[in-house]
Amino acid sequence: MRILTCLPLLAAAFAVSAQTTHAPTVAAAPDPALDPARVFSDNCAACHQEDGKGIEGAFPALAGDKFVLEGPDPVIHVVLEGRGGMPTFKADLTDAQIAAAVTYIRTSWGNAASPVTAETVAAIRSGEAPRPDATKIISAH
């Protein structure tokens, strides 16, 4: 009977002695939700196609597109707010996911534009960055 009452205490003592305090030596696996190719494939490819060539007359090509290759702010704004028949993604994707997708389209299929950061997306989402269609009035001093 004494053995049965001591069994839980022995199990707890063994569990404490088996714990380690060192950090794991295996690197954490990358978050699949932030894989640029996957974010594009899951959210953009149905319209713009996996090869970035779009569907003529319906969805614009992203491969070699001047709009995609110029500054990233207008592209980010379109992804956030939508345009024409394109839906808005601001409620569906995080800043990091949008940065991954925009970076993917700016660096795939022969495109060679600079990558985009989640911080840039956050600034545009919050309104801190100028809107792509905004005009700046220069005033005299």
PDB file of C-alpha atoms in Angstrom:
ATOM      1  CA  MET A   1       0.000   0.000   0.000  1.00  0.00           C
ATOM      2  CA  ARG A   2       2.871   2.390   0.811  1.00  0.00           C
ATOM      3  CA  ILE A   3       4.341   1.820  -2.634  1.00  0.00           C
ATOM      4  CA  LEU A   4       1.099   2.945  -4.292  1.00  0.00           C
ATOM      5  CA  THR A   5       1.023   6.191  -2.304  1.00  0.00           C
ATOM      6  CA  CYS A   6       4.697   6.907  -3.120  1.00  0.00           C
ATOM      7  CA  LEU A   7       4.398   6.137  -6.818  1.00  0.00           C
ATOM      8  CA  PRO A   8       3.183   9.636  -7.811  1.00  0.00           C
ATOM      9  CA  LEU A   9       6.048  11.223  -5.866  1.00  0.00           C
ATOM     10  CA  LEU A  10       8.607   8.973  -7.557  1.00  0.00           C
ATOM     11  CA  ALA A  11       7.197   9.801 -10.991  1.00  0.00           C
ATOM     12  CA  ALA A  12       7.374  13.533 -10.271  1.00  0.00           C
ATOM     13  CA  ALA A  13      10.968  13.259  -9.029  1.00  0.00           C
ATOM     14  CA  PHE A  14      11.964  11.343 -12.154  1.00  0.00           C
ATOM     15  CA  ALA A  15      10.303  13.942 -14.407  1.00  0.00           C
ATOM     16  CA  VAL A  16      12.177  16.797 -12.721  1.00  0.00           C
ATOM     17  CA  SER A  17      15.512  15.028 -13.017  1.00  0.00           C
ATOM     18  CA  ALA A  18      14.875  14.298 -16.713  1.00  0.00           C
ATOM     19  CA  GLN A  19      14.334  17.982 -17.605  1.00  0.00           C
ATOM     20  CA  THR A  20      17.169  19.910 -19.185  1.00  0.00           C
ATOM     21  CA  THR A  21      17.854  23.608 -19.210  1.00  0.00           C
ATOM     22  CA  HIS A  22      19.897  23.893 -22.396  1.00  0.00           C
ATOM     23  CA  ALA A  23      18.488  25.393 -25.574  1.00  0.00           C
ATOM     24  CA  PRO A  24      17.592  23.032 -28.391  1.00  0.00           C
ATOM     25  CA  THR A  25      20.318  22.593 -30.996  1.00  0.00           C
ATOM     26  CA  VAL A  26      17.923  22.158 -33.914  1.00  0.00           C
ATOM     27  CA  ALA A  27      16.959  25.351 -35.722  1.00  0.00           C
ATOM     28  CA  ALA A  28      13.274  26.163 -35.847  1.00  0.00           C
ATOM     29  CA  ALA A  29      11.604  25.318 -39.137  1.00  0.00           C
ATOM     30  CA  PRO A  30      10.679  28.337 -41.255  1.00  0.00           C
ATOM     31  CA  ASP A  31       7.073  29.434 -41.039  1.00  0.00           C
ATOM     32  CA  PRO A  32       5.321  28.052 -44.155  1.00  0.00           C
ATOM     33  CA  ALA A  33       2.837  30.923 -43.952  1.00  0.00           C
ATOM     34  CA  LEU A  34       5.714  33.270 -44.868  1.00  0.00           C
ATOM     35  CA  ASP A  35       7.163  31.279 -47.761  1.00  0.00           C
ATOM     36  CA  PRO A  36       6.957  33.811 -50.633  1.00  0.00           C
ATOM     37  CA  ALA A  37       6.170  31.221 -53.316  1.00  0.00           C
ATOM     38  CA  ARG A  38       3.466  29.658 -51.150  1.00  0.00           C
ATOM     39  CA  VAL A  39       1.866  33.000 -50.229  1.00  0.00           C
ATOM     40  CA  PHE A  40       1.746  33.888 -53.938  1.00  0.00           C
ATOM     41  CA  SER A  41       0.441  30.460 -54.922  1.00  0.00           C
ATOM     42  CA  ASP A  42      -2.243  30.435 -52.220  1.00  0.00           C
ATOM     43  CA  ASN A  43      -3.497  33.973 -52.796  1.00  0.00           C
ATOM     44  CA  CYS A  44      -2.492  35.318 -56.207  1.00  0.00           C
ATOM     45  CA  ALA A  45      -1.828  32.509 -58.679  1.00  0.00           C
ATOM     46  CA  ALA A  46      -5.465  31.679 -59.388  1.00  0.00           C
ATOM     47  CA  CYS A  47      -5.729  34.970 -61.266  1.00  0.00           C
ATOM     48  CA  HIS A  48      -2.159  35.957 -62.113  1.00  0.00           C
ATOM     49  CA  GLN A  49      -1.096  32.326 -62.784  1.00  0.00           C
ATOM     50  CA  GLU A  50       1.886  30.452 -61.329  1.00  0.00           C
ATOM     51  CA  ASP A  51       4.085  31.702 -64.177  1.00  0.00           C
ATOM     52  CA  GLY A  52       3.094  35.341 -63.556  1.00  0.00           C
ATOM     53  CA  LYS A  53       1.705  35.718 -67.081  1.00  0.00           C
ATOM     54  CA  GLY A  54      -1.863  36.428 -65.979  1.00  0.00           C
ATOM     55  CA  ILE A  55      -4.874  35.797 -68.199  1.00  0.00           C
ATOM     56  CA  GLU A  56      -5.082  38.143 -71.145  1.00  0.00           C
ATOM     57  CA  GLY A  57      -8.077  40.448 -70.973  1.00  0.00           C
ATOM     58  CA  ALA A  58      -8.902  39.419 -67.411  1.00  0.00           C
ATOM     59  CA  PHE A  59      -5.909  39.464 -65.053  1.00  0.00           C
ATOM     60  CA  PRO A  60      -2.712  41.383 -65.761  1.00  0.00           C
ATOM     61  CA  ALA A  61       0.643  39.708 -66.134  1.00  0.00           C
ATOM     62  CA  LEU A  62       3.100  40.365 -63.325  1.00  0.00           C
ATOM     63  CA  ALA A  63       6.142  39.017 -65.166  1.00  0.00           C
ATOM     64  CA  GLY A  64       7.949  41.979 -66.699  1.00  0.00           C
ATOM     65  CA  ASP A  65       5.196  44.408 -65.699  1.00  0.00           C
ATOM     66  CA  LYS A  66       6.426  48.009 -65.358  1.00  0.00           C
ATOM     67  CA  PHE A  67       3.988  48.667 -62.488  1.00  0.00           C
ATOM     68  CA  VAL A  68       5.462  45.754 -60.501  1.00  0.00           C
ATOM     69  CA  LEU A  69       9.066  46.737 -61.251  1.00  0.00           C
ATOM     70  CA  GLU A  70       8.832  50.393 -60.245  1.00  0.00           C
ATOM     71  CA  GLY A  71       8.597  51.451 -56.599  1.00  0.00           C
ATOM     72  CA  PRO A  72       6.879  48.927 -54.329  1.00  0.00           C
ATOM     73  CA  ASP A  73       4.466  51.338 -52.614  1.00  0.00           C
ATOM     74  CA  PRO A  74       1.787  51.345 -55.350  1.00  0.00           C
ATOM     75  CA  VAL A  75       1.938  47.546 -55.596  1.00  0.00           C
ATOM     76  CA  ILE A  76       1.555  47.186 -51.830  1.00  0.00           C
ATOM     77  CA  HIS A  77      -1.349  49.615 -51.877  1.00  0.00           C
ATOM     78  CA  VAL A  78      -3.135  47.602 -54.587  1.00  0.00           C
ATOM     79  CA  VAL A  79      -2.639  44.363 -52.642  1.00  0.00           C
ATOM     80  CA  LEU A  80      -4.006  45.999 -49.487  1.00  0.00           C
ATOM     81  CA  GLU A  81      -6.939  47.845 -51.073  1.00  0.00           C
ATOM     82  CA  GLY A  82      -7.638  45.942 -54.284  1.00  0.00           C
ATOM     83  CA  ARG A  83      -8.280  47.531 -57.673  1.00  0.00           C
ATOM     84  CA  GLY A  84     -10.722  46.833 -60.459  1.00  0.00           C
ATOM     85  CA  GLY A  85     -11.695  43.182 -60.055  1.00  0.00           C
ATOM     86  CA  MET A  86      -8.872  42.432 -57.628  1.00  0.00           C
ATOM     87  CA  PRO A  87     -10.008  41.854 -54.049  1.00  0.00           C
ATOM     88  CA  THR A  88      -8.531  43.554 -51.021  1.00  0.00           C
ATOM     89  CA  PHE A  89      -6.152  41.470 -48.921  1.00  0.00           C
ATOM     90  CA  LYS A  90      -5.751  43.843 -45.969  1.00  0.00           C
ATOM     91  CA  ALA A  91      -8.019  41.775 -43.720  1.00  0.00           C
ATOM     92  CA  ASP A  92      -6.739  38.403 -44.940  1.00  0.00           C
ATOM     93  CA  LEU A  93      -2.943  38.689 -44.967  1.00  0.00           C
ATOM     94  CA  THR A  94      -0.450  39.953 -42.421  1.00  0.00           C
ATOM     95  CA  ASP A  95       2.136  42.605 -43.250  1.00  0.00           C
ATOM     96  CA  ALA A  96       4.774  39.851 -43.434  1.00  0.00           C
ATOM     97  CA  GLN A  97       2.649  37.784 -45.840  1.00  0.00           C
ATOM     98  CA  ILE A  98       2.014  40.768 -48.108  1.00  0.00           C
ATOM     99  CA  ALA A  99       5.726  41.610 -48.045  1.00  0.00           C
ATOM    100  CA  ALA A 100       6.504  38.006 -48.998  1.00  0.00           C
ATOM    101  CA  ALA A 101       4.031  38.005 -51.901  1.00  0.00           C
ATOM    102  CA  VAL A 102       5.121  41.401 -53.240  1.00  0.00           C
ATOM    103  CA  THR A 103       8.778  40.435 -52.927  1.00  0.00           C
ATOM    104  CA  TYR A 104       8.013  37.226 -54.816  1.00  0.00           C
ATOM    105  CA  ILE A 105       6.379  39.007 -57.748  1.00  0.00           C
ATOM    106  CA  ARG A 106       9.157  41.632 -57.827  1.00  0.00           C
ATOM    107  CA  THR A 107      11.907  38.983 -57.943  1.00  0.00           C
ATOM    108  CA  SER A 108      10.400  36.121 -59.978  1.00  0.00           C
ATOM    109  CA  TRP A 109      10.013  35.294 -63.694  1.00  0.00           C
ATOM    110  CA  GLY A 110      12.971  37.507 -64.628  1.00  0.00           C
ATOM    111  CA  ASN A 111      11.777  40.453 -62.538  1.00  0.00           C
ATOM    112  CA  ALA A 112      14.692  42.049 -60.708  1.00  0.00           C
ATOM    113  CA  ALA A 113      13.222  44.657 -58.362  1.00  0.00           C
ATOM    114  CA  SER A 114      14.106  45.182 -54.714  1.00  0.00           C
ATOM    115  CA  PRO A 115      12.474  43.094 -51.982  1.00  0.00           C
ATOM    116  CA  VAL A 116       9.798  44.507 -49.681  1.00  0.00           C
ATOM    117  CA  THR A 117       9.787  44.454 -45.882  1.00  0.00           C
ATOM    118  CA  ALA A 118       6.886  43.941 -43.511  1.00  0.00           C
ATOM    119  CA  GLU A 119       7.728  47.363 -42.046  1.00  0.00           C
ATOM    120  CA  THR A 120       7.117  49.001 -45.434  1.00  0.00           C
ATOM    121  CA  VAL A 121       3.757  47.247 -45.704  1.00  0.00           C
ATOM    122  CA  ALA A 122       2.845  48.281 -42.149  1.00  0.00           C
ATOM    123  CA  ALA A 123       3.651  51.938 -42.929  1.00  0.00           C
ATOM    124  CA  ILE A 124       1.416  51.898 -45.993  1.00  0.00           C
ATOM    125  CA  ARG A 125      -1.338  50.034 -44.146  1.00  0.00           C
ATOM    126  CA  SER A 126      -1.275  52.562 -41.295  1.00  0.00           C
ATOM    127  CA  GLY A 127      -1.307  55.535 -43.615  1.00  0.00           C
ATOM    128  CA  GLU A 128       2.151  56.764 -42.570  1.00  0.00           C
ATOM    129  CA  ALA A 129       3.478  56.357 -46.094  1.00  0.00           C
ATOM    130  CA  PRO A 130       2.080  58.512 -48.891  1.00  0.00           C
ATOM    131  CA  ARG A 131      -0.630  56.886 -50.961  1.00  0.00           C
ATOM    132  CA  PRO A 132       0.511  55.999 -54.476  1.00  0.00           C
ATOM    133  CA  ASP A 133      -2.010  58.388 -56.025  1.00  0.00           C
ATOM    134  CA  ALA A 134      -1.236  61.262 -53.662  1.00  0.00           C
ATOM    135  CA  THR A 135       0.258  64.440 -55.035  1.00  0.00           C
ATOM    136  CA  LYS A 136       2.557  66.580 -53.001  1.00  0.00           C
ATOM    137  CA  ILE A 137       2.037  70.305 -53.252  1.00  0.00           C
ATOM    138  CA  ILE A 138       5.301  72.183 -52.988  1.00  0.00           C
ATOM    139  CA  SER A 139       4.790  75.444 -51.225  1.00  0.00           C
ATOM    140  CA  ALA A 140       7.053  78.477 -51.402  1.00  0.00           C
ATOM    141  CA  HIS A 141       9.010  79.266 -48.265  1.00  0.00           C
TER     142      HIS A 141
END
